[in-house]
Short mmCIF file of C-alpha atoms and ligand atoms in Angstrom, two decimals:
data_model
loop_
_atom_site.label_atom_id
_atom_site.label_comp_id
_atom_site.label_asym_id
_atom_site.label_seq_id
_atom_site.Cartn_x
_atom_site.Cartn_y
_atom_site.Cartn_z
CA MET A 1 87.91 -190.85 -60.33
CA LYS A 2 89.02 -189.22 -63.19
CA LYS A 3 85.47 -187.32 -64.07
CA LEU A 4 86.85 -185.69 -60.22
CA LEU A 5 89.68 -185.23 -61.78
CA PHE A 6 89.37 -183.07 -64.71
CA LEU A 7 86.25 -180.95 -62.59
CA ALA A 8 88.89 -180.08 -60.03
CA ALA A 9 91.29 -179.61 -62.97
CA LEU A 10 87.99 -177.33 -64.60
CA PRO A 11 88.77 -174.06 -62.80
CA VAL A 12 93.04 -173.58 -63.69
CA PHE A 13 92.05 -174.94 -67.27
CA ILE A 14 89.68 -171.87 -67.95
CA GLY A 15 91.95 -169.76 -65.78
CA LEU A 16 94.37 -170.60 -67.52
CA THR A 17 93.24 -170.09 -71.23
CA SER A 18 91.49 -165.95 -70.20
CA PHE A 19 94.62 -164.87 -69.30
CA ILE A 20 96.42 -166.01 -72.30
CA ALA A 21 96.41 -162.94 -74.62
CA PRO A 22 95.05 -164.59 -77.83
CA VAL A 23 97.86 -164.35 -80.40
CA ASN A 24 96.38 -160.68 -82.51
CA ASP A 25 96.55 -159.17 -79.15
CA ARG A 26 99.75 -160.16 -77.69
CA PRO A 27 103.20 -157.19 -77.76
CA ILE A 28 105.40 -157.00 -80.53
CA VAL A 29 108.58 -154.61 -80.36
CA ILE A 30 111.40 -153.61 -82.10
CA VAL A 31 114.28 -151.67 -81.99
CA ILE A 32 117.49 -150.92 -83.56
CA HIS A 33 120.64 -149.22 -83.79
CA ALA A 34 123.06 -148.16 -86.45
CA GLY A 35 126.51 -147.46 -83.73
CA ALA A 36 127.40 -144.72 -81.81
CA GLY A 37 130.10 -142.88 -82.18
CA ASN A 38 131.12 -139.09 -81.07
CA MET A 39 130.24 -136.57 -83.29
CA ASP A 40 129.83 -133.20 -83.35
CA ARG A 41 125.58 -132.28 -83.62
CA SER A 42 126.19 -128.34 -85.58
CA LYS A 43 129.10 -130.75 -88.50
CA MET A 44 125.91 -132.55 -89.42
CA SER A 45 124.01 -132.12 -91.69
CA ALA A 46 119.10 -131.61 -91.40
CA GLU A 47 120.38 -133.15 -94.77
CA ASN A 48 122.25 -135.96 -93.09
CA ILE A 49 119.88 -136.04 -89.86
CA LYS A 50 117.34 -137.19 -92.50
CA ILE A 51 118.57 -139.06 -94.66
CA VAL A 52 119.67 -141.34 -92.00
CA THR A 53 116.28 -141.03 -89.99
CA ASP A 54 114.31 -141.96 -93.71
CA LYS A 55 116.20 -145.22 -93.37
CA LEU A 56 116.12 -145.68 -90.11
CA ASN A 57 112.21 -145.35 -90.26
CA GLU A 58 112.37 -147.64 -93.54
CA ALA A 59 114.94 -150.71 -92.24
CA MET A 60 112.23 -150.68 -88.96
CA ASP A 61 109.81 -150.28 -91.04
CA VAL A 62 110.18 -153.89 -92.46
CA GLY A 63 110.84 -155.56 -89.39
CA HIS A 64 107.17 -154.60 -87.33
CA LYS A 65 105.39 -155.56 -90.22
CA ILE A 66 106.67 -158.35 -89.77
CA LEU A 67 105.87 -159.28 -86.42
CA GLU A 68 102.33 -157.58 -87.11
CA ASN A 69 101.80 -160.00 -89.67
CA GLY A 70 101.87 -162.19 -87.28
CA GLY A 71 106.66 -163.19 -88.15
CA SER A 72 108.76 -164.70 -86.80
CA SER A 73 111.46 -162.15 -84.65
CA THR A 74 114.49 -164.20 -86.24
CA ASP A 75 112.50 -163.00 -89.80
CA ALA A 76 112.61 -159.35 -88.37
CA VAL A 77 115.65 -158.98 -87.26
CA GLU A 78 117.30 -160.67 -90.43
CA ALA A 79 114.86 -158.30 -93.02
CA THR A 80 115.62 -155.71 -91.15
CA LEU A 81 118.99 -156.24 -91.12
CA ASN A 82 118.99 -157.05 -95.07
CA VAL A 83 117.85 -152.77 -95.74
CA MET A 84 120.99 -151.28 -93.44
CA GLU A 85 123.36 -153.37 -95.95
CA ASN A 86 121.69 -152.43 -98.36
CA ALA A 87 121.53 -148.83 -97.52
CA GLY A 88 125.05 -147.36 -98.92
CA ILE A 89 125.26 -144.95 -95.75
CA PHE A 90 125.65 -147.21 -92.71
CA ASP A 91 129.39 -149.13 -91.44
CA ALA A 92 127.32 -152.84 -92.77
CA GLY A 93 127.21 -154.27 -96.30
CA LYS A 94 127.40 -151.39 -99.00
CA GLY A 95 128.67 -149.15 -96.86
CA ALA A 96 130.91 -150.31 -94.70
CA ILE A 97 134.85 -149.58 -94.01
CA PHE A 98 137.54 -149.82 -95.14
CA ASN A 99 140.60 -152.25 -94.02
CA GLN A 100 143.96 -151.00 -93.89
CA ASP A 101 144.70 -152.72 -97.21
CA GLY A 102 141.57 -150.96 -98.72
CA LYS A 103 139.17 -153.63 -98.10
CA VAL A 104 135.71 -154.26 -96.91
CA GLU A 105 135.68 -156.48 -94.67
CA LEU A 106 132.27 -157.68 -93.29
CA ASP A 107 130.92 -159.66 -89.45
CA ALA A 108 127.56 -160.20 -88.46
CA SER A 109 125.54 -162.44 -86.49
CA ILE A 110 122.42 -163.83 -85.19
CA MET A 111 120.58 -165.62 -82.40
CA GLN A 112 116.69 -166.64 -80.81
CA GLY A 113 115.41 -166.95 -77.92
CA VAL A 114 113.59 -169.22 -77.71
CA ASP A 115 116.39 -172.12 -78.89
CA LEU A 116 119.58 -170.45 -78.07
CA LYS A 117 119.98 -170.91 -82.04
CA ALA A 118 122.89 -168.84 -82.94
CA GLY A 119 124.85 -168.37 -87.03
CA SER A 120 127.41 -165.82 -87.68
CA VAL A 121 130.25 -165.15 -90.25
CA ALA A 122 133.33 -163.31 -89.96
CA ALA A 123 135.37 -161.21 -92.63
CA VAL A 124 133.16 -161.79 -94.93
CA MET A 125 134.09 -159.73 -98.61
CA THR A 126 131.59 -161.34 -100.37
CA ILE A 127 129.01 -162.16 -99.09
CA LYS A 128 125.92 -158.98 -100.29
CA ASN A 129 124.25 -160.08 -96.71
CA PRO A 130 126.77 -161.06 -94.28
CA ILE A 131 122.99 -161.54 -91.42
CA SER A 132 121.79 -163.75 -93.61
CA ALA A 133 124.61 -165.80 -94.32
CA ALA A 134 124.61 -165.86 -90.94
CA ARG A 135 121.66 -167.61 -90.57
CA ALA A 136 122.04 -169.96 -92.90
CA VAL A 137 125.38 -170.95 -90.98
CA MET A 138 122.39 -171.09 -88.49
CA ASP A 139 119.40 -172.66 -89.73
CA HIS A 140 121.51 -175.39 -91.92
CA THR A 141 124.64 -176.25 -90.59
CA LYS A 142 125.23 -177.28 -86.92
CA HIS A 143 127.79 -174.82 -86.91
CA VAL A 144 127.86 -171.68 -85.08
CA MET A 145 129.97 -169.00 -87.26
CA LEU A 146 132.28 -169.69 -89.79
CA VAL A 147 134.39 -167.22 -91.02
CA ALA A 148 136.48 -166.17 -94.65
CA ARG A 149 136.10 -168.35 -97.81
CA GLY A 150 134.70 -171.15 -95.89
CA ALA A 151 131.68 -168.70 -94.45
CA GLU A 152 131.79 -166.96 -98.98
CA GLU A 153 131.32 -170.35 -100.80
CA PHE A 154 129.13 -171.67 -97.70
CA ALA A 155 127.08 -169.04 -99.00
CA LYS A 156 127.13 -169.50 -103.00
CA SER A 157 126.52 -172.62 -102.01
CA GLN A 158 123.33 -171.35 -99.49
CA GLY A 159 122.61 -169.73 -103.19
CA LEU A 160 123.41 -165.95 -101.11
CA GLN A 161 124.26 -162.93 -103.10
CA ILE A 162 127.83 -162.37 -104.33
CA VAL A 163 129.49 -159.59 -105.41
CA ASP A 164 133.26 -157.82 -105.87
CA ASN A 165 134.86 -156.13 -102.91
CA SER A 166 133.79 -152.97 -105.18
CA TYR A 167 130.70 -153.33 -104.63
CA PHE A 168 130.89 -152.70 -101.46
CA TYR A 169 132.20 -148.63 -101.92
CA THR A 170 130.67 -145.53 -101.20
CA ASP A 171 132.53 -142.17 -101.22
CA GLY A 172 131.75 -141.43 -97.04
CA ALA A 173 134.05 -144.79 -96.90
CA MET A 174 135.85 -144.11 -99.46
CA ASN A 175 136.84 -140.76 -98.24
CA ASP A 176 137.75 -141.92 -94.55
CA TRP A 177 140.37 -144.50 -95.29
CA LYS A 178 142.36 -141.91 -97.72
CA ASN A 179 142.06 -140.67 -94.37
CA TRP A 180 143.35 -143.16 -92.47
CA LYS A 181 146.36 -143.70 -94.28
CA ALA A 182 147.43 -139.43 -94.01
CA ARG A 183 148.00 -140.35 -90.66
CA GLU A 184 149.41 -143.54 -90.71
CA ASP A 185 151.78 -142.88 -93.55
CA SER A 186 153.33 -139.86 -91.84
CA ILE A 187 153.41 -141.23 -88.09
CA ARG A 188 155.34 -143.85 -89.48
CA LYS A 189 158.12 -141.21 -91.64
CA SER A 190 158.10 -139.93 -87.45
CA GLY A 191 158.97 -143.14 -87.26
CA HIS A 192 156.99 -144.63 -85.00
CA ASN A 193 155.07 -148.18 -84.69
CA SER A 194 151.24 -147.17 -86.25
CA ILE A 195 148.06 -145.06 -85.97
CA GLU A 196 147.41 -144.97 -81.60
CA GLU A 197 143.47 -142.70 -82.70
CA LYS A 198 140.81 -144.70 -81.71
CA PRO A 199 138.27 -145.56 -84.07
CA ASN A 200 135.33 -142.83 -84.44
CA HIS A 201 133.67 -145.84 -84.88
CA PHE A 202 129.63 -145.11 -85.99
CA GLY A 203 126.59 -147.05 -88.12
CA THR A 204 127.64 -150.85 -87.51
CA CYS A 205 124.03 -151.99 -87.04
CA GLY A 206 122.12 -153.98 -84.81
CA VAL A 207 118.44 -155.89 -84.70
CA VAL A 208 116.64 -156.35 -81.26
CA ALA A 209 112.82 -157.56 -82.10
CA LEU A 210 109.74 -159.47 -79.61
CA ASP A 211 107.14 -161.14 -82.30
CA LYS A 212 103.25 -162.69 -81.14
CA GLN A 213 104.33 -166.21 -80.25
CA GLY A 214 106.83 -164.59 -77.64
CA ASN A 215 109.92 -165.56 -78.54
CA ILE A 216 113.49 -162.85 -79.07
CA ALA A 217 115.64 -161.93 -81.55
CA ALA A 218 119.13 -160.24 -82.40
CA GLY A 219 121.14 -159.89 -84.53
CA THR A 220 124.54 -156.80 -85.35
CA SER A 221 126.03 -156.52 -88.64
CA THR A 222 129.28 -154.15 -89.56
CA GLY A 223 132.43 -153.61 -91.75
CA GLY A 224 134.20 -152.58 -88.28
CA VAL A 225 136.49 -150.32 -86.64
CA SER A 226 138.04 -147.62 -88.80
CA PHE A 227 141.32 -149.16 -89.97
CA LYS A 228 141.47 -152.15 -89.09
CA LYS A 229 144.15 -155.00 -89.80
CA PRO A 230 142.56 -157.43 -92.50
CA GLY A 231 141.78 -160.55 -90.72
CA ARG A 232 140.36 -158.05 -87.61
CA VAL A 233 137.10 -159.51 -85.51
CA GLY A 234 134.67 -157.60 -84.13
CA ASP A 235 132.48 -158.52 -81.07
CA SER A 236 129.02 -158.31 -83.50
CA PRO A 237 130.08 -161.31 -85.31
CA ILE A 238 131.33 -163.07 -82.44
CA ILE A 239 127.37 -164.83 -80.15
CA GLY A 240 127.53 -163.72 -76.38
CA ALA A 241 130.04 -160.51 -77.44
CA GLY A 242 127.77 -158.54 -79.69
CA THR A 243 125.19 -160.27 -79.64
CA TYR A 244 122.88 -162.13 -77.73
CA ALA A 245 119.52 -164.05 -77.14
CA ASP A 246 117.59 -165.71 -75.52
CA ASN A 247 113.57 -165.58 -73.80
CA THR A 248 114.89 -166.13 -70.28
CA SER A 249 116.51 -163.06 -70.36
CA CYS A 250 116.56 -161.36 -73.03
CA ALA A 251 117.94 -160.24 -76.37
CA VAL A 252 120.96 -157.88 -76.84
CA SER A 253 123.02 -155.81 -80.24
CA CYS A 254 125.99 -154.09 -79.02
CA THR A 255 127.40 -151.59 -80.87
CA GLY A 256 131.84 -150.00 -80.03
CA THR A 257 135.18 -150.69 -79.32
CA GLY A 258 134.68 -154.02 -80.04
CA GLU A 259 137.94 -156.18 -78.34
CA TYR A 260 136.58 -154.20 -75.10
CA PHE A 261 132.54 -156.08 -76.01
CA ILE A 262 135.18 -159.45 -76.67
CA ARG A 263 136.79 -159.17 -73.14
CA LEU A 264 133.62 -158.00 -71.25
CA GLY A 265 131.83 -160.30 -73.29
CA VAL A 266 129.52 -157.98 -73.58
CA ALA A 267 125.70 -159.59 -74.59
CA LYS A 268 126.62 -162.83 -72.50
CA ASP A 269 127.14 -160.86 -69.43
CA ILE A 270 124.05 -158.52 -69.89
CA ALA A 271 121.20 -161.64 -69.80
CA SER A 272 123.31 -163.25 -66.95
CA MET A 273 123.08 -159.69 -64.61
CA VAL A 274 118.84 -160.36 -65.33
CA LEU A 275 118.85 -164.02 -64.93
CA TYR A 276 120.53 -164.32 -61.91
CA LYS A 277 121.64 -160.74 -60.20
CA GLY A 278 117.27 -159.72 -61.29
CA TYR A 279 119.17 -156.45 -62.54
CA SER A 280 116.56 -154.33 -65.11
CA LEU A 281 117.99 -153.36 -67.91
CA GLN A 282 118.46 -150.75 -67.96
CA LYS A 283 120.56 -151.08 -64.66
CA ALA A 284 122.34 -154.38 -66.50
CA LEU A 285 123.00 -152.43 -69.59
CA ALA A 286 124.58 -149.44 -67.35
CA THR A 287 126.71 -151.45 -65.96
CA ALA A 288 128.33 -152.90 -68.76
CA LEU A 289 128.40 -150.32 -70.00
CA ASP A 290 130.67 -148.89 -67.07
CA LYS A 291 133.02 -152.75 -67.28
CA VAL A 292 133.75 -151.10 -71.15
CA LYS A 293 134.65 -147.54 -69.73
CA ASN A 294 136.29 -148.52 -67.49
CA LEU A 295 138.32 -151.30 -69.74
CA GLY A 296 138.67 -147.83 -71.99
CA GLY A 297 136.12 -148.54 -73.87
CA GLU A 298 133.21 -146.89 -75.40
CA GLY A 299 128.93 -148.13 -76.87
CA GLY A 300 126.21 -148.58 -77.62
CA ILE A 301 123.52 -150.60 -76.98
CA ILE A 302 120.51 -151.96 -77.11
CA SER A 303 118.17 -155.01 -75.65
CA LEU A 304 114.20 -155.89 -74.97
CA ASP A 305 112.44 -158.96 -73.53
CA LYS A 306 110.05 -160.86 -73.88
CA ASN A 307 107.46 -158.81 -72.29
CA GLY A 308 107.95 -156.31 -74.48
CA ASN A 309 110.68 -154.67 -71.59
CA PHE A 310 113.57 -152.56 -73.40
CA ALA A 311 116.73 -150.40 -72.53
CA ILE A 312 118.71 -148.71 -74.65
CA ASP A 313 122.21 -147.02 -72.78
CA PHE A 314 125.68 -145.10 -74.81
CA THR A 315 128.68 -144.07 -73.12
CA THR A 316 129.30 -141.56 -76.55
CA ASN A 317 127.46 -138.17 -77.87
CA ALA A 318 125.12 -139.80 -80.61
CA MET A 319 124.11 -143.18 -80.75
CA ASN A 320 121.16 -143.46 -84.37
CA ARG A 321 118.95 -145.27 -82.45
CA ALA A 322 114.98 -146.20 -83.54
CA TYR A 323 112.13 -147.74 -81.64
CA ILE A 324 108.16 -148.77 -81.91
CA ASP A 325 107.17 -150.30 -79.14
CA LYS A 326 104.43 -152.23 -77.59
CA ASN A 327 101.63 -149.39 -78.03
CA GLY A 328 102.70 -148.60 -81.51
CA LYS A 329 104.73 -145.38 -79.58
CA ARG A 330 107.60 -144.72 -82.59
CA ASP A 331 110.97 -143.41 -82.23
CA VAL A 332 114.25 -142.17 -83.59
CA GLN A 333 117.37 -140.25 -82.89
CA ILE A 334 120.44 -140.04 -83.42
CA PHE A 335 122.25 -137.72 -80.62
CA ARG A 336 121.74 -137.72 -77.07
CA ASN A 337 118.89 -135.59 -75.65
N1 LIG B 401 131.52 -152.71 -82.38
C1 LIG B 401 131.71 -153.09 -83.80
C2 LIG B 401 133.67 -153.37 -83.83
O1 LIG B 401 134.65 -153.69 -83.04
C3 LIG B 401 132.48 -151.94 -84.34
C4 LIG B 401 130.31 -150.65 -83.41
O2 LIG B 401 130.35 -151.43 -83.17
O3 LIG B 401 131.30 -149.92 -84.40
O4 LIG B 401 133.70 -154.16 -85.42
#
């Protein structure tokens, strides 16, 4: 009887094994962004375009190599974001924008789709690579989010690199802060309360990746928005708002005016549209960005599913973005074409 059952199951088994692709043939994909914003194309020099595109390529290659070698999507996300955090040209890690006090305060989060594990840190001022601290929260605590001093002490205890806040300063961020400060001072002098201007956010970094095991992951790292109040936390470190990953739906990383992304729970909203409504990634992203726009916000989103389908969309006139798809095709763009 047992033998009969085994024989009956054999064709099914053979069918299944011939259907499952060998590990080396399984698709790997990486999609990254370095913020969305409104920028005059004519004001960006060819040299600056090259600096940004070279760095996007370099960061993406680091993650792609990990995926190629069979590493996990979580490792690829973290390593890619480390390159971006160290670059000194994005609003993440070194190069991040200043808060109103003229200090850098960083947020980051990471999530893996295989088991819905996630970690994040917010309002940290001395952790060189916030995405690695977020990863450590995920891997080595029973919590999801640590903030400020507690996050910094935890990062130190994990052997992560601790730096003085001045490590993050760059001339670009300093000039941006001086301009905001001058405008704020003159507005206050004229009797008004505070600056009403919208931040020209540009530079938050995010990555979504698919590995050979068929697992997706997402991560986001940022200094937040220009001239934010000290202690302000945006969407980027909030799981479900700026970052989400679930193998049954998709991995998502957002950029834009974080307050709107928090109020709408954008990253999880996209995953839910895909899972419960059967939306394509394109349709889910467009729907989510519409909701953000209707509230008065703007931004961009990258998303990827476990079959290697991905989507990139934004409502600003530019978004630093790049990908290597499952066929090895590579693209890097800054402006809307
Ligand atoms: N979403 C980020 C925040 O609100 C900023 C950005 O993506 O540009 O902190």
